[in-house]
Coordinates of C-alpha atoms (C1' of nucleotides) in Angstrom, one line a residue:
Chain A
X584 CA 135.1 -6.6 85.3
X585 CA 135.3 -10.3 86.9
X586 CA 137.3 -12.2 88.9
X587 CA 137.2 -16.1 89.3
X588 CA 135.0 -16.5 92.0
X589 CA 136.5 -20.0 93.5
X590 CA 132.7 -21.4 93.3
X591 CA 133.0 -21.5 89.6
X592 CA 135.4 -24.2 89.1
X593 CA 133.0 -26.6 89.7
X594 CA 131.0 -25.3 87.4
X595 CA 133.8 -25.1 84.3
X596 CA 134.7 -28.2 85.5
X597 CA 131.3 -29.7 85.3
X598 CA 130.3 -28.2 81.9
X599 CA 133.5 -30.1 79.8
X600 CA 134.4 -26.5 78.4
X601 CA 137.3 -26.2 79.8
X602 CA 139.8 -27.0 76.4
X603 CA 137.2 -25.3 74.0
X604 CA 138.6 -21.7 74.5
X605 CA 142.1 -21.5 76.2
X606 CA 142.4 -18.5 75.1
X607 CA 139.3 -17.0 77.4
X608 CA 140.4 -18.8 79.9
X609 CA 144.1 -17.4 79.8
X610 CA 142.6 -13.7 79.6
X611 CA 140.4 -14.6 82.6
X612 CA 143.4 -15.3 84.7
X613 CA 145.4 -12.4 83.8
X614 CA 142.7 -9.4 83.9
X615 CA 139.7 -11.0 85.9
X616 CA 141.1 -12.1 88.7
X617 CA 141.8 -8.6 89.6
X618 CA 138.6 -6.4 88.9
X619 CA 137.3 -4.5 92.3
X620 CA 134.3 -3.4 91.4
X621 CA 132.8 -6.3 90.8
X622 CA 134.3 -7.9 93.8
X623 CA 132.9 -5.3 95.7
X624 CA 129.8 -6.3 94.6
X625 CA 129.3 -9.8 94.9
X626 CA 129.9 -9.4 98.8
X627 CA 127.7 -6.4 98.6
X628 CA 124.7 -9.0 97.6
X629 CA 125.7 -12.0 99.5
X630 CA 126.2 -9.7 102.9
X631 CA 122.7 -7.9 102.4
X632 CA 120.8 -10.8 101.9
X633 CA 122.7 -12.6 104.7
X634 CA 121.9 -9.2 106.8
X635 CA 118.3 -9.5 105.9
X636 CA 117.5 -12.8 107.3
X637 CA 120.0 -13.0 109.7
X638 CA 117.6 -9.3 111.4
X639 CA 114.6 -11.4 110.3
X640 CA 113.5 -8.0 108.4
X641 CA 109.7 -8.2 107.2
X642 CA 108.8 -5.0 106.7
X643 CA 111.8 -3.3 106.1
X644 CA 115.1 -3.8 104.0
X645 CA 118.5 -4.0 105.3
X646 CA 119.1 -0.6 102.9
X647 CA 116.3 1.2 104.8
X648 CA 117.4 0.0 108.0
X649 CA 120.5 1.7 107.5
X650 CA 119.1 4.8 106.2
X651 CA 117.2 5.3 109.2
X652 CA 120.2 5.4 111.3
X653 CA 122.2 7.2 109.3
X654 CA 119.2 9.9 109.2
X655 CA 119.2 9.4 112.9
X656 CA 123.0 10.0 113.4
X657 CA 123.2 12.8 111.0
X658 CA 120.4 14.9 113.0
X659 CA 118.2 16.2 110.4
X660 CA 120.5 16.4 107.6
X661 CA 119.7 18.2 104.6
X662 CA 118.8 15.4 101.4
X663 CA 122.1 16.3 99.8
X664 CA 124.0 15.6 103.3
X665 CA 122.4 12.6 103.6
X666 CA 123.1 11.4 100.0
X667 CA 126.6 12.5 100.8
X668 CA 127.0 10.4 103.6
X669 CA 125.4 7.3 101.8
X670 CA 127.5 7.7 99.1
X671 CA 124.8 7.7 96.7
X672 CA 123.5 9.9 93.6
X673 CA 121.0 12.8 95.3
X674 CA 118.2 11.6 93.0
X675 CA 118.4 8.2 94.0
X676 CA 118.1 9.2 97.9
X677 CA 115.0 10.7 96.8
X678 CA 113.4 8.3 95.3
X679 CA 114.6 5.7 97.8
X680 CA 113.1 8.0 100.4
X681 CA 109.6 7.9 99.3
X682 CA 108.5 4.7 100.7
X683 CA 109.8 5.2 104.0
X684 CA 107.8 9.0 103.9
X685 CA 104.4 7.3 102.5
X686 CA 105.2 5.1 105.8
X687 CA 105.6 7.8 108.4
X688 CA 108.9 6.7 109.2
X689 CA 110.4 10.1 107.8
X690 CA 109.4 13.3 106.9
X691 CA 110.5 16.4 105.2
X692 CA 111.2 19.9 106.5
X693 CA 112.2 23.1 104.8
X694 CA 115.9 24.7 105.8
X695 CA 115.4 27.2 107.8
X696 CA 118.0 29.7 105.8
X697 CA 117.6 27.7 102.4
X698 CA 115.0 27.4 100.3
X699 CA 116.1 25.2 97.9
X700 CA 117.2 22.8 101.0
X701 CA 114.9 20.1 102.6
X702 CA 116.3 18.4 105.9
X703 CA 115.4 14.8 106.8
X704 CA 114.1 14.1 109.7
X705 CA 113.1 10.6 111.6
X706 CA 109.6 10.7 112.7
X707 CA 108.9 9.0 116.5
X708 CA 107.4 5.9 114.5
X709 CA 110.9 6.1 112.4
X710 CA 113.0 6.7 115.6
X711 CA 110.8 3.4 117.6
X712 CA 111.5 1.4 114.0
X713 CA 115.3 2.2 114.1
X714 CA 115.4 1.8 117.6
X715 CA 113.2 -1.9 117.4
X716 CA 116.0 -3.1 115.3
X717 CA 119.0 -2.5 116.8
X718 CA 119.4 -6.4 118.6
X719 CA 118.6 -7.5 115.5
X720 CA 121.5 -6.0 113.8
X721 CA 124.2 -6.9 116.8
X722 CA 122.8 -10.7 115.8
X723 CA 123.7 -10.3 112.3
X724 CA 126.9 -8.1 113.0
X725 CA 128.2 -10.7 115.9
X726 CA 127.8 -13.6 113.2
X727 CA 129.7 -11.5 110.4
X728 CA 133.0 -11.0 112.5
X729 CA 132.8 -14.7 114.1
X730 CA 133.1 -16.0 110.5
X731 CA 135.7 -13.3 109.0
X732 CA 137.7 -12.8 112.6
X733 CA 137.4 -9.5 114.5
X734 CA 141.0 -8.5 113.3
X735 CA 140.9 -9.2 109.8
X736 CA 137.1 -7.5 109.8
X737 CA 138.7 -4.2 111.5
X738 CA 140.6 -4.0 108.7
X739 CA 138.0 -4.3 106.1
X740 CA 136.5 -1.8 107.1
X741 CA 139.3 0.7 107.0
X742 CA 139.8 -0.7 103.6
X743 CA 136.0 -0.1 102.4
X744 CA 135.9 3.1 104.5
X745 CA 138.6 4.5 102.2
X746 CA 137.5 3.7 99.5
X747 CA 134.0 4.9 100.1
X748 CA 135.6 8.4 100.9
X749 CA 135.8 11.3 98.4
X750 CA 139.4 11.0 99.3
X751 CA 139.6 7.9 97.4
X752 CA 137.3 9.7 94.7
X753 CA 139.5 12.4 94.6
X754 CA 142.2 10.1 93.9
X755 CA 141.2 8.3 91.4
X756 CA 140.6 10.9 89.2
X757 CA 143.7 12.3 89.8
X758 CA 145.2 8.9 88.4
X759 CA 143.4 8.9 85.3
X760 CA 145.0 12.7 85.1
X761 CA 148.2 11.6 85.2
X762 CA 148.2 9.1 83.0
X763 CA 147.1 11.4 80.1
Chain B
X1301 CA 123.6 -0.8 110.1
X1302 CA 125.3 2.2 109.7
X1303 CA 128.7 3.5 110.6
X1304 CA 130.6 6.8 111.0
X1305 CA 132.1 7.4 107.7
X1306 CA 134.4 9.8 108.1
X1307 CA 132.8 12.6 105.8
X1308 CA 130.3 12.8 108.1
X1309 CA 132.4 14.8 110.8
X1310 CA 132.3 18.1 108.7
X1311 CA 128.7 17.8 108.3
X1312 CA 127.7 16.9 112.4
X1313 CA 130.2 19.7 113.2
X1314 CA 128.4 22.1 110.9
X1315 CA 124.9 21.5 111.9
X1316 CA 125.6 22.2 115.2
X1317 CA 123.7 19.6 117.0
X1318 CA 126.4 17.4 118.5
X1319 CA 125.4 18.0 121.7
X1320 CA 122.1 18.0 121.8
X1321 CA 121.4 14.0 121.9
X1322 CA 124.9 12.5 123.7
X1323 CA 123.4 9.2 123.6
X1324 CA 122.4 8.9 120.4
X1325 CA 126.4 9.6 119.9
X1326 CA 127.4 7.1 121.7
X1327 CA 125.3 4.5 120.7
X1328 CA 126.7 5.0 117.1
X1329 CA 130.5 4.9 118.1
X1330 CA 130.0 1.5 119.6
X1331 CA 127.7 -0.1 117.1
X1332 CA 127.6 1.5 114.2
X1333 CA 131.1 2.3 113.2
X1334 CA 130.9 -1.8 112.9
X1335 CA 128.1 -2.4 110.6
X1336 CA 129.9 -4.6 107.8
X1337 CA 127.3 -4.9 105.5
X1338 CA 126.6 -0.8 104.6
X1339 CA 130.0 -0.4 104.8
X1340 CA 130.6 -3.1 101.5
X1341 CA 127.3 -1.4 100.2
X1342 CA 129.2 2.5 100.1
X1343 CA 132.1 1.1 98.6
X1344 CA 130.0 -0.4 95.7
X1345 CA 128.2 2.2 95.2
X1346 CA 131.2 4.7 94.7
X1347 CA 133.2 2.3 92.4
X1348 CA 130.1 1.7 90.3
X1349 CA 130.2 5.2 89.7
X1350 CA 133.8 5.5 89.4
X1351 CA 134.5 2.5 87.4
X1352 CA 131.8 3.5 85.2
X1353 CA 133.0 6.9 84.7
X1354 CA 136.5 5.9 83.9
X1355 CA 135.4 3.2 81.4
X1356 CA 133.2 6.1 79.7
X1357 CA 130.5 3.5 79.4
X1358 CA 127.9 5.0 77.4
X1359 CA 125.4 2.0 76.0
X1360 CA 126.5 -0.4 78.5
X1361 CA 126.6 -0.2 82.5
X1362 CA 129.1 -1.3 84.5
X1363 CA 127.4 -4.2 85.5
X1364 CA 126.2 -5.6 82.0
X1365 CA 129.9 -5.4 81.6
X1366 CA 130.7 -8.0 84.1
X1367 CA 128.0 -10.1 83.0
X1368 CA 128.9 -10.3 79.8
X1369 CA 132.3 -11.3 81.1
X1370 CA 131.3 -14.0 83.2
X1371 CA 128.8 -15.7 80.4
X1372 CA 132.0 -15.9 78.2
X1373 CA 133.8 -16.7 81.2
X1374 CA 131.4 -20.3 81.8
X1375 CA 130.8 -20.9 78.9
X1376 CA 127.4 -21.1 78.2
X1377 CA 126.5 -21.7 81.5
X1378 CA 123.0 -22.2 82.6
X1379 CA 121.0 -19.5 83.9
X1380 CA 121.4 -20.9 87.7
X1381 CA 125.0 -21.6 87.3
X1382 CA 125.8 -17.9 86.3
X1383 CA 123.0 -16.1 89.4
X1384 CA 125.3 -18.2 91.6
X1385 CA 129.0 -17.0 90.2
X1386 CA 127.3 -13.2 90.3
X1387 CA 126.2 -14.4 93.6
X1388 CA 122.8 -13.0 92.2
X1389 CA 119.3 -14.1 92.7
X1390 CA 118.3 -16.5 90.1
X1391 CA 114.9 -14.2 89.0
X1392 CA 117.1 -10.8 89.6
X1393 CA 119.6 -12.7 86.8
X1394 CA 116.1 -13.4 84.9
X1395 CA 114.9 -9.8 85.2
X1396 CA 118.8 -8.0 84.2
X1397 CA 119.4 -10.3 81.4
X1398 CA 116.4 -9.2 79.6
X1399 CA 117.9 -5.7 78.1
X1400 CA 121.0 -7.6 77.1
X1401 CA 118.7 -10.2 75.0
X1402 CA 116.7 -7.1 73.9
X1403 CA 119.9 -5.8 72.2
X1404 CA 121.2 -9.1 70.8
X1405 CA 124.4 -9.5 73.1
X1406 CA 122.9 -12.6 74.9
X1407 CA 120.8 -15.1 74.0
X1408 CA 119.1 -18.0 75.7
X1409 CA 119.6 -21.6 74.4
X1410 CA 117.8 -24.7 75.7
X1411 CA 119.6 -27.0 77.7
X1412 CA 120.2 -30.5 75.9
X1413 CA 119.4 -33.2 78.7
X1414 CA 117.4 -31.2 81.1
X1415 CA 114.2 -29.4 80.0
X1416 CA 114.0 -27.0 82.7
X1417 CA 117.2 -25.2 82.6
X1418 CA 118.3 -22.7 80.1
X1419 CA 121.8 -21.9 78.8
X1420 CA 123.2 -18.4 78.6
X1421 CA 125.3 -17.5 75.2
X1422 CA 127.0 -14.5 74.0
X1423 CA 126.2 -13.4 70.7
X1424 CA 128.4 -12.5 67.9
X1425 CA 127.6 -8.6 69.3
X1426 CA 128.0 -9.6 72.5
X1427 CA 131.4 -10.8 72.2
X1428 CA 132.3 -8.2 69.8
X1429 CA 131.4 -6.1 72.6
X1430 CA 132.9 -7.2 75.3
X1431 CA 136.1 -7.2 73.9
X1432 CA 136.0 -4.2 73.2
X1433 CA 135.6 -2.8 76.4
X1434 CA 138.8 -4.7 77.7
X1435 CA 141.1 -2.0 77.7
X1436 CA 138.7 0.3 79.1
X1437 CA 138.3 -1.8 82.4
X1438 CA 142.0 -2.2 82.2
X1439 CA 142.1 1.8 83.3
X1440 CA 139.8 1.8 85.2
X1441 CA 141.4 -1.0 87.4
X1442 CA 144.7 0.3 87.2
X1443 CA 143.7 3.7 88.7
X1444 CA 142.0 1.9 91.4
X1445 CA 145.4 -0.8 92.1
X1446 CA 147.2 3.1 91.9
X1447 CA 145.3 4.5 94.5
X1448 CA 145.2 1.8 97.0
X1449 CA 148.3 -0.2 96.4
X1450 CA 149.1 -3.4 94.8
X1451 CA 149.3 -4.9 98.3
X1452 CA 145.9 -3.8 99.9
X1453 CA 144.1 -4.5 96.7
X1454 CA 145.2 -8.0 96.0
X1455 CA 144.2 -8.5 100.0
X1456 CA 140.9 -6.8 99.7
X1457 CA 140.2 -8.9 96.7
X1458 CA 141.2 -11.9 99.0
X1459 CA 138.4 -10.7 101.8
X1460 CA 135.7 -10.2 99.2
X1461 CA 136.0 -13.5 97.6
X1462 CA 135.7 -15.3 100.7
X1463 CA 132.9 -12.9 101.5
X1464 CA 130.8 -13.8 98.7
X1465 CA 131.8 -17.3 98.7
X1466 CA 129.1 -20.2 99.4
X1467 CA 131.6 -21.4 102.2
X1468 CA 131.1 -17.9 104.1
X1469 CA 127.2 -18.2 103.8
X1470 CA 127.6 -21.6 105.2
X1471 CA 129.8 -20.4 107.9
X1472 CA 127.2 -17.4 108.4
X1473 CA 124.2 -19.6 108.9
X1474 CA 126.2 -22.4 111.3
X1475 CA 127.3 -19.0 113.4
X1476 CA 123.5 -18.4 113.8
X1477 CA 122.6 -21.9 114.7
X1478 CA 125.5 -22.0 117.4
X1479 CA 124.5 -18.8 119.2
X1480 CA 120.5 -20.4 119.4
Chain C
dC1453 C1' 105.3 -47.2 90.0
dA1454 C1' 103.0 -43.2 91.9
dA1455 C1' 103.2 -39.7 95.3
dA1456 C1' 106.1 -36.4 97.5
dT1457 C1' 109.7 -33.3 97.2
dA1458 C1' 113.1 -30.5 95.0
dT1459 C1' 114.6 -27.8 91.2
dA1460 C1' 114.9 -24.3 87.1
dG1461 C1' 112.8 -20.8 85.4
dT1462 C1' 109.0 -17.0 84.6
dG1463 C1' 106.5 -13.0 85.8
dG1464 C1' 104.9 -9.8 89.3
dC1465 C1' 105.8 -6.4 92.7
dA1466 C1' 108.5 -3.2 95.2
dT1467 C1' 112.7 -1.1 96.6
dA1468 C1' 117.7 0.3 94.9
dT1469 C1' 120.4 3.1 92.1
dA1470 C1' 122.2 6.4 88.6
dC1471 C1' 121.9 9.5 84.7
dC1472 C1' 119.3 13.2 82.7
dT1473 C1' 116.3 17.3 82.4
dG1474 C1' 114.2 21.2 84.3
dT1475 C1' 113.0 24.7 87.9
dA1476 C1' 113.8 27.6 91.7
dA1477 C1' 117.1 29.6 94.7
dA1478 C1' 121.7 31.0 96.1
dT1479 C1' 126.2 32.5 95.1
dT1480 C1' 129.7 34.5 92.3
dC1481 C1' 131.4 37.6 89.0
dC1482 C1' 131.8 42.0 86.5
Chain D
dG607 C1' 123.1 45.8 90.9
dG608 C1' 122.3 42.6 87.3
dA609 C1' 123.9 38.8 84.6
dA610 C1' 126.2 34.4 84.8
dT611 C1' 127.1 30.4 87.2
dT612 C1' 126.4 27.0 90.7
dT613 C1' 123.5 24.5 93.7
dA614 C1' 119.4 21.6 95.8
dC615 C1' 115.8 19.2 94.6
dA616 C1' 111.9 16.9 91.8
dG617 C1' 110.5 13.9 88.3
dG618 C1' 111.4 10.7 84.5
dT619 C1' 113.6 6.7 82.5
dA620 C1' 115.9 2.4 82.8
dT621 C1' 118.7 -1.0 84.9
dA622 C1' 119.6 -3.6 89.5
dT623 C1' 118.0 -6.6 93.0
dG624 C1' 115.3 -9.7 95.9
dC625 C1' 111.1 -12.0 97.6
dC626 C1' 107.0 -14.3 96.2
dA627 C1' 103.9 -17.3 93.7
dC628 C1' 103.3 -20.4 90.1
dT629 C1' 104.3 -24.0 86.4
dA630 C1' 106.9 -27.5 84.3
dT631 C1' 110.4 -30.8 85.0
dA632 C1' 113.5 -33.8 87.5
dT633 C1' 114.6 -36.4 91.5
dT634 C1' 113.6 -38.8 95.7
dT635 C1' 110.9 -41.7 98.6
dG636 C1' 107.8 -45.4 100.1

DNA sequence: CAAATATAGTGGCATATACCTGTAAATTCC
DNA sequence: GGAATTTACAGGTATATGCCACTATATTTG
């Protein structure tokens, strides 16, 4: 589940290693150079750190940024819609959501027709926070598609949005299906 | 830092409460449905989960996985030289290598000329290990090459490479300095 | 050569994330 | 209507990640 990141040739270069293991290195090429996942995230850490400095976030992550809009988009969502849209495990959300309730950016409220249900909801320090940050985010964004091109980042994103969709999910388990 | 994945429609259409905050709405489809960075971030998170799933990774996540891959990859590399091919932070490399030496699949060698840096081995067990999860991320890969086409997936890999490369980061920060 | 500066790593702290278990509530099935 | 099944969430556990501060070591500077 790695690829040959182009920075590393210095490094197998530098190290002398290169003839002690050809056969590594031939395996590398072949199956390596093509894992996703991993690819995916690599730029998931070098584009959130760049994110985070390029805001100049202090007391707030890039992650929580985002969740605050999304919260703020979604108009009091339910946790499980929220986790939904994230793309992330329900349990996780939670836990992730605690420090920004202990802050008063967000807050809890029952469903009106579901007890089991808790909706999300920004709080007006949440909504001034998310609101606060918005420049900041243009500044990073602007940078990110001067450096990758505005076409070619367009088209990332339809890329990533698919495959962030439970169509793509869907999909995928329907391959390993078929190939049993 | 947040934009409109398309799952989301069902869920604003079923709360009911598109209309009650039109600017909110349209502040989203003009800078949200942009954000690069929680875009990347969704589409890791759902192939960690996928890729897990269809490696049926039991003692071993996804990630550990890759790293394992990559310290066989380098070569004993040093402990820098592998936080910056996972395009990690060097401590977060510190902290996630620790279960891995806990359970004998890594082990930490001192460096011969420099008394600072440490080198990263795999053990016996951690070699044994790793190839034997081979074929497993060789499914898991092919569903996802399946789903989204030879094509887009050798070009997505091609984007996320440069992405996470130390030439974009450069780029990055010089598209920060212009803009001042 | 000694002081200043940079580098590699360690540990701490806090958020990020996912799987698991258990409970309460809602829905489905017979 | 009651039992069976599914769903939403809470809490626990463990890995994942990044910033910070500090120490030891290496490199640079005057």
């Amino acid at each position: 589940m790695d690829g040959l990141p182009e920075r590393d040739a210095s490094s197998v270069a530098r190290s002398g290693k290169v003839g002690n293991d050809r056969k590594m290195e031939k395996l590398e090429d072949s199956i390596w150079a093509h894992c996703s996942s991993s690819s995916v995230r690599r730029a998931s850490r070098q584009l959130g750190q760049l994110y985070d400095d390029a805001m100049g976030l202090t007391d707030l992550r890039g992650t929580q940024f985002s969740l605050l809009t999304q919260i703020g988009y979604l108009q009091e969502p339910t946790q499980k819609e929220l986790a939904r849209a994230m793309v992330m495990d329900l349990s996780a959300l939670g836990h992730t959501l605690k420090p920004l309730i202990r802050d008063d950016l967000v807050e809890l409220v029952p469903d009106e027709n579901d007890r089991r249900a808790k909706r999300v909801r920004l709080t007006a320090t949440g909504s001034a926070k998310q609101a606060e940050l918005v420049a900041n985010w243009r500044e990073a964004q602007r940078r990110f598609d001067a450096v990758l091109g505005a076409e070619r980042s367009a088209e990332l994103r339809r890329t990533l949005s698919f495959i962030a969709s439970e169509d793509f999910a869907k999909a995928y388990e329907a391959a390993g299906k078929t190939a049993d």
